[in-house]
Coordinates of C-alpha atoms in Angstrom, one line a residue:
M30 CA -5.7 -23.8 14.2
K31 CA -6.5 -24.1 10.6
S32 CA -9.7 -24.4 9.6
D33 CA -9.2 -26.4 6.5
K34 CA -13.1 -26.9 6.2
L35 CA -13.5 -23.5 5.6
I36 CA -11.4 -22.9 2.7
D37 CA -12.3 -23.7 -0.9
P38 CA -9.3 -25.4 -3.0
V39 CA -9.4 -22.3 -5.6
T40 CA -8.7 -19.7 -2.6
R41 CA -6.2 -22.5 -0.8
D42 CA -4.1 -22.3 -4.0
L43 CA -3.8 -18.4 -4.4
W44 CA -1.2 -16.0 -3.9
Q45 CA -2.8 -14.0 -0.8
V46 CA -1.0 -10.7 0.5
I47 CA -0.2 -10.4 4.0
A48 CA 2.1 -7.2 4.7
A49 CA 4.2 -4.3 2.9
A50 CA 7.3 -5.3 2.7
E51 CA 8.8 -2.0 4.0
E52 CA 7.1 -2.6 7.0
V53 CA 8.5 -6.1 8.0
P54 CA 11.5 -5.9 10.1
I55 CA 14.7 -8.0 9.8
G56 CA 14.9 -10.6 12.6
A57 CA 11.7 -9.6 14.2
V58 CA 8.4 -12.1 14.1
E59 CA 5.1 -10.3 12.6
T60 CA 2.3 -12.3 13.5
T61 CA -1.5 -12.1 11.6
L62 CA -4.2 -14.4 10.1
L63 CA -4.9 -15.7 6.7
L64 CA -7.9 -17.7 6.0
D65 CA -8.6 -18.3 9.2
T66 CA -4.7 -19.4 10.3
P67 CA -2.6 -18.1 12.6
I68 CA 0.9 -17.4 10.3
A69 CA 4.3 -15.7 11.3
L70 CA 6.9 -13.8 9.3
T71 CA 10.0 -12.2 9.1
R72 CA 12.7 -11.1 6.8
D73 CA 16.2 -12.8 6.8
D74 CA 19.3 -11.1 7.2
E75 CA 19.3 -10.5 3.5
G76 CA 16.0 -9.0 4.0
Q77 CA 14.2 -12.0 2.1
P78 CA 10.7 -12.6 3.8
V79 CA 10.2 -15.8 5.7
V80 CA 6.6 -17.1 6.3
W81 CA 5.3 -20.0 8.5
L82 CA 2.4 -21.3 10.3
R83 CA 2.9 -19.6 13.8
T84 CA 3.4 -22.0 16.6
V85 CA 3.9 -20.2 19.7
E86 CA 5.7 -16.8 18.3
E87 CA 4.7 -13.7 19.5
A88 CA 4.9 -10.3 17.5
G89 CA 8.0 -8.4 18.5
E90 CA 9.9 -11.7 19.0
E91 CA 13.4 -11.7 17.7
I92 CA 14.3 -14.9 15.5
D93 CA 16.9 -16.2 13.6
A94 CA 15.1 -16.5 9.9
D95 CA 17.6 -20.0 9.0
E96 CA 16.2 -22.0 12.0
I97 CA 12.4 -22.0 10.1
V98 CA 12.5 -25.2 8.4
E99 CA 8.9 -25.8 7.4
R100 CA 8.2 -22.6 5.5
L101 CA 5.0 -21.4 3.2
P102 CA 5.4 -20.4 0.0
V103 CA 6.1 -16.6 -0.8
L104 CA 7.0 -13.7 -3.3
V105 CA 7.5 -9.9 -3.0
R106 CA 5.3 -8.2 -5.5
Y107 CA 4.2 -4.4 -5.9
G108 CA 5.7 -4.0 -2.3
Y109 CA 4.0 -6.6 -0.5
I110 CA 4.4 -9.9 0.9
W111 CA 2.1 -12.8 -0.7
T112 CA 1.8 -16.4 0.6
S113 CA -0.2 -19.5 0.0
L114 CA -1.7 -22.2 2.0
G115 CA -1.8 -24.6 -0.7
N116 CA -0.1 -24.6 -4.1
P117 CA -0.1 -21.2 -5.4
P118 CA 0.9 -20.6 -9.6
A119 CA 4.4 -19.2 -10.8
D120 CA 3.3 -15.8 -10.0
I121 CA 0.6 -13.5 -9.7
F122 CA -1.3 -11.2 -12.2
P123 CA 0.6 -8.7 -13.7
I124 CA 0.6 -4.8 -12.8
P125 CA 3.3 -3.6 -16.0
E126 CA 2.9 0.2 -15.2
Y127 CA 4.5 -0.7 -11.4
A128 CA 7.8 -1.1 -13.3
E129 CA 7.8 2.4 -15.5
P130 CA 11.0 4.1 -14.0
D131 CA 8.8 7.7 -13.5
R132 CA 6.2 6.6 -11.9
K133 CA 5.9 7.2 -7.7
N134 CA 5.2 3.8 -6.3
M135 CA 3.9 3.5 -2.8
S136 CA 2.5 1.2 -0.1
C137 CA -0.6 3.6 1.4
G138 CA -1.4 1.3 4.4
S139 CA -2.9 -1.7 5.8
I140 CA -6.3 -1.3 7.2
G141 CA -8.4 -4.1 9.3
V142 CA -12.0 -4.0 8.1
N143 CA -14.5 -5.7 9.7
V144 CA -16.2 -7.2 6.4
S145 CA -15.4 -10.3 4.1
A146 CA -12.5 -9.9 1.2
P147 CA -15.1 -9.9 -1.7
R148 CA -17.5 -7.3 0.2
A149 CA -14.4 -5.3 -0.1
V150 CA -13.7 -5.7 -3.7
E151 CA -17.6 -4.8 -4.8
N152 CA -17.3 -1.8 -2.8
F153 CA -14.0 -0.9 -4.7
L154 CA -15.9 -1.5 -7.9
D155 CA -18.7 1.0 -6.8
M156 CA -18.9 4.1 -8.6
G157 CA -22.4 5.4 -7.5
H158 CA -21.1 6.1 -4.2
F159 CA -18.7 8.9 -4.9
P160 CA -20.9 11.9 -4.8
Y161 CA -22.1 10.7 -1.5
V162 CA -19.1 9.3 0.5
H163 CA -16.6 11.0 -1.1
T164 CA -18.5 14.5 -1.5
D165 CA -16.1 17.3 -3.3
I166 CA -13.2 14.6 -3.9
L167 CA -14.7 12.1 -6.4
G168 CA -17.7 13.1 -6.7
T169 CA -20.4 15.7 -6.1
E170 CA -24.0 16.6 -6.3
P171 CA -25.7 16.9 -9.1
H172 CA -23.0 14.7 -11.1
T173 CA -24.7 11.5 -9.6
E174 CA -25.3 9.7 -12.9
V175 CA -23.1 6.5 -13.6
K176 CA -23.0 6.2 -17.1
E177 CA -23.4 3.2 -19.3
Y178 CA -20.0 1.1 -19.3
D179 CA -18.9 -2.4 -20.7
V180 CA -17.9 -5.0 -18.6
E181 CA -16.1 -8.4 -19.9
V182 CA -15.2 -11.5 -18.2
S183 CA -12.5 -12.8 -20.2
E184 CA -11.6 -16.6 -19.5
E185 CA -8.4 -16.2 -21.4
R186 CA -6.8 -13.5 -18.6
D187 CA -9.2 -15.0 -16.1
E188 CA -10.1 -11.6 -14.7
V189 CA -13.0 -9.4 -14.8
L190 CA -12.7 -5.9 -16.6
A191 CA -14.9 -2.9 -16.8
T192 CA -14.0 -0.1 -19.3
R193 CA -15.4 3.4 -20.6
C194 CA -16.2 4.2 -17.2
R195 CA -16.7 7.9 -16.7
F196 CA -17.1 10.2 -13.8
F197 CA -17.2 13.6 -13.3
Q198 CA -15.0 14.3 -10.4
P199 CA -14.1 17.8 -8.7
R200 CA -10.6 16.5 -7.6
A201 CA -9.5 13.2 -9.5
A202 CA -6.4 13.0 -7.6
L203 CA -3.9 14.9 -5.6
S204 CA -2.6 17.1 -8.8
A205 CA -5.8 17.5 -10.1
T206 CA -6.4 21.7 -10.3
E207 CA -10.1 21.4 -11.5
G208 CA -12.9 18.9 -11.7
I209 CA -13.0 16.7 -14.4
E210 CA -14.8 13.7 -16.2
V211 CA -12.3 11.0 -15.5
E212 CA -12.1 7.8 -17.2
Y213 CA -11.6 4.5 -15.5
V214 CA -11.0 1.1 -16.1
Y215 CA -11.2 -1.7 -13.6
R216 CA -9.3 -4.9 -13.3
V217 CA -10.1 -7.9 -11.1
P218 CA -7.8 -10.2 -11.8
H219 CA -8.1 -11.7 -8.5
P220 CA -10.9 -12.8 -6.4
F221 CA -9.4 -10.8 -3.5
C222 CA -7.9 -8.1 -5.5
S223 CA -8.9 -5.2 -7.6
V224 CA -6.9 -2.6 -9.7
L225 CA -8.0 0.5 -10.7
Y226 CA -6.7 2.4 -14.1
K227 CA -7.8 6.6 -14.1
S228 CA -7.0 9.5 -16.3
C229 CA -3.9 11.1 -15.2
P230 CA -4.4 15.2 -14.5
E231 CA -0.2 15.2 -15.2
D232 CA -0.5 13.3 -18.5
E233 CA -3.4 12.8 -20.7
S234 CA -1.9 9.7 -22.4
R235 CA -1.2 7.8 -19.3
R236 CA -3.2 6.3 -16.1
D237 CA -2.6 6.5 -12.6
V238 CA -3.2 3.1 -11.4
I239 CA -4.8 2.3 -7.8
A240 CA -5.1 -1.2 -6.3
I241 CA -6.6 -2.7 -3.3
F242 CA -5.3 -6.2 -1.9
L243 CA -7.4 -7.7 0.3
Q244 CA -6.1 -10.2 3.0
P245 CA -9.1 -12.4 3.7
M246 CA -8.3 -13.0 7.7
T247 CA -11.7 -14.8 8.4
Q248 CA -14.9 -15.2 6.7
D249 CA -16.1 -11.9 7.4
R250 CA -12.8 -9.9 8.2
C251 CA -10.0 -8.7 6.4
R252 CA -7.1 -6.1 5.9
A253 CA -7.0 -3.9 3.2
H254 CA -3.7 -3.3 1.4
L255 CA -3.3 -0.1 -0.7
L256 CA -0.8 0.7 -3.5
Q257 CA -1.0 3.4 -5.8
S258 CA 1.5 3.9 -8.9
M259 CA 0.8 7.6 -9.9
V260 CA 2.7 9.9 -12.5
D261 CA 3.0 13.1 -10.6
S262 CA 6.2 15.1 -10.6
V263 CA 4.6 17.6 -8.1
S264 CA 3.2 15.6 -4.7
T265 CA 5.5 14.0 -2.5
I266 CA 4.8 10.2 -1.4
T267 CA 3.7 11.4 2.1
E268 CA 0.7 13.6 0.3
L269 CA 0.2 11.0 -2.2
R270 CA -0.7 8.5 0.8
R271 CA -2.4 10.8 3.0
F272 CA -4.6 11.4 0.2
Q273 CA -5.6 7.6 -0.5
Q274 CA -5.8 7.2 3.3
T275 CA -8.4 9.9 3.4
I276 CA -10.6 8.3 0.7
F277 CA -10.2 5.0 2.2
G278 CA -11.2 6.3 5.5
Q279 CA -14.4 7.1 4.1
D280 CA -15.1 4.0 2.9
K281 CA -14.6 2.0 5.8
P282 CA -17.3 2.9 7.9
I283 CA -19.5 2.4 4.7
L284 CA -18.0 -0.8 4.0
E285 CA -18.4 -2.1 7.7
N286 CA -22.5 -1.1 7.5
Q287 CA -22.6 -3.8 4.9
M288 CA -24.8 -6.4 6.1
P289 CA -24.3 -9.4 5.5
R290 CA -20.7 -9.0 6.0
R291 CA -20.0 -12.0 3.8
L292 CA -21.2 -11.1 0.0
P293 CA -23.9 -13.0 -1.3
L294 CA -23.8 -14.9 -4.8
D295 CA -27.4 -15.4 -5.5
P296 CA -28.3 -12.9 -7.8
R297 CA -31.7 -12.8 -5.9
A298 CA -30.2 -11.8 -3.0
E299 CA -29.6 -8.1 -3.7
T300 CA -31.4 -5.8 -6.1
P301 CA -29.1 -4.9 -8.4
I302 CA -29.1 -1.7 -10.7
R303 CA -27.4 -0.6 -13.8
A304 CA -24.5 1.2 -12.1
D305 CA -23.7 -2.5 -10.6
K306 CA -23.0 -4.1 -13.7
S307 CA -19.3 -4.7 -12.8
A308 CA -20.3 -6.2 -9.4
I309 CA -22.9 -8.4 -10.7
A310 CA -20.3 -10.0 -13.1
Y311 CA -17.5 -10.1 -10.6
R312 CA -20.2 -12.2 -8.5
R313 CA -20.9 -14.5 -11.1
W314 CA -16.9 -14.9 -11.8
L315 CA -16.6 -15.8 -8.1
S316 CA -19.7 -18.6 -8.6
R317 CA -18.1 -20.0 -11.3
K318 CA -14.7 -20.2 -10.0
G319 CA -16.2 -22.3 -7.2
I320 CA -14.9 -19.2 -4.5
A321 CA -16.6 -20.2 -1.2
Y322 CA -14.5 -17.9 1.2
G323 CA -16.1 -14.8 2.5
V324 CA -19.1 -15.3 0.3
I325 CA -22.8 -16.6 0.9
P326 CA -23.1 -19.3 -2.2
Q327 CA -25.9 -19.5 -4.4
A328 CA -28.3 -22.1 -3.6
G329 CA -28.1 -25.0 -5.6

């Protein structure tokens, strides 16, 4: 049953990711959970996604999509299907790089995580764990310092932006042949999504793009849908996917050990350090927007 009282109005009206488009078969039912609400989806004979509130449908069941009358809104963006339980805007946030013809665009899996969507976004913003969790890939000792960087909360674009993020990485990307100091830009253009731009080893004038789209299933459980848009003329799609899945596989147990599983918005709840500037800005942004789902709201 839908738990209306748990969903704040802002979250209800957002576009929410629910599946990789290529993984939903034509004419067969897929089921999932969104904001404590059971939903079902399929693709019609023309390949267009159809999403509705689940009643008795079971995963794998054959269905005629034309018979679904009461449908939820639906978009396909960046290789994923998005829906909403409310009244969403006309479109979602832009990732213009995705349209560049020479990029390798790919979904990199949809992985369940026993933590809230905002907790997962915050972890994605954290560079401090690189040497300890992604040892000899995204970081290594003694290169453990998170250097000073800039954070902006843009009211015009309605997003959090962290720039001048620099970190030494032994293997910044699959195509990297040696360790380099990588420059990152982090965007949080959606309360449950983050987009990372990082130095491209193959072309210094461009950036690789890695995004994490979180599907908030319950207050403390989500699915992470991973996207890569890479400038890489050497690696195969399979190799690039495997590399990204390795990284997230290292993050998953760390994420699931976070307590509490919902993200506290009170700045006094957890002791911040300099490296947490982007996380602090993200929490304040959520609080100002009135996001209550997946977080522990600030008292008062």
